C-alpha angles and dihedrals in degrees: 000000000000091000092048089054092048092054090059091061118090126206109275096021119144105225129193109207139175126202133300117017097009092056090045091049094051092048094047087054092048093050094046126025103352110049092157095054112120121219119208131183126212087242090068103260107143124202094000118189106193120181093207135031111285114240093206139002087261097049112142091228088075095063107065110090095004117143093225138007104202134144144266093276091056092058099038095036114029099029106030099035090041090058095242098125115095100177133025125186117217140174136176147174088257132023119180136203092275093050096254114153129216120201095145111075145335111234127008114346093235094044106028124179088209132011113218131205096265134228107316103173095330098097097057091041092052092044100046112022114101094227126019121202112201122202118194141149112260113243134112094256091054094042107042124164088248129016118236090235132009105231094159121024122237115167087320102209102347143284116012096008097112091050091047090057093047100255116151119272115254096030132110144081115338105178143352113220116195136171088262108034153352117254122194131189126254108237092220105039096026088221122135117250134184110269101166140357123220120243109277094027127097132212092241092050092050094048090049090052093052123087096221136046095279113211116222119221117241089235096043111156144168114283112253108254119236111286128231093261092049093049093047090051092052098042101039106027114021105029114009090153092053095236088160087076089086086081094058093080090053092059098250097114 
């Protein structure tokens, strides 16, 4: 999953990341094909160069060597609202077929089964970043046809919806990366479809684990496994102590 995210980052991109896989993805990209990509945390650290996975957006490992240590308003105000952010990483308890994210509640808002943490920085990232990369575990509860609450807008209810609500042109979800597959968005319908399946997963298994009638691309293919350079970067440079293993118990690895 981290390598799939890295491959979506181009050289020179400004990338807003959180912790875990997003930070790993951005750093894999910087050490391989995108050395001029700039990683930025919600906390305001700009062009961070951590030598281990950050445990939070305020982890002290992000500070040494960073170009700037600012604040939340610098990221959300100056960079996002100024249109400077190319890529934003997002995740949520629910992600639907239009790339909307729910981190607010499960069930009706006024009678929720579970109350969730809320938006944090996800809403402005989803609203203003040029390309949003969504990372989520692949199961029907996580990928329903429609989220219970739109915390962070994707394509809302289809073509033209983002523009209707005043969101900038050329922004929105770009890809959903799961532990089973890569889903991309149809440029006409704005609905996510199956673009590739990870080694060990099958198309039927993935469709059964998706909460809507998932369309399969004509050129669907197996996801390219991590290459030798990517694996060396992870194992020897970014995470020699294998801290990323904390995600194994959550079903991501």
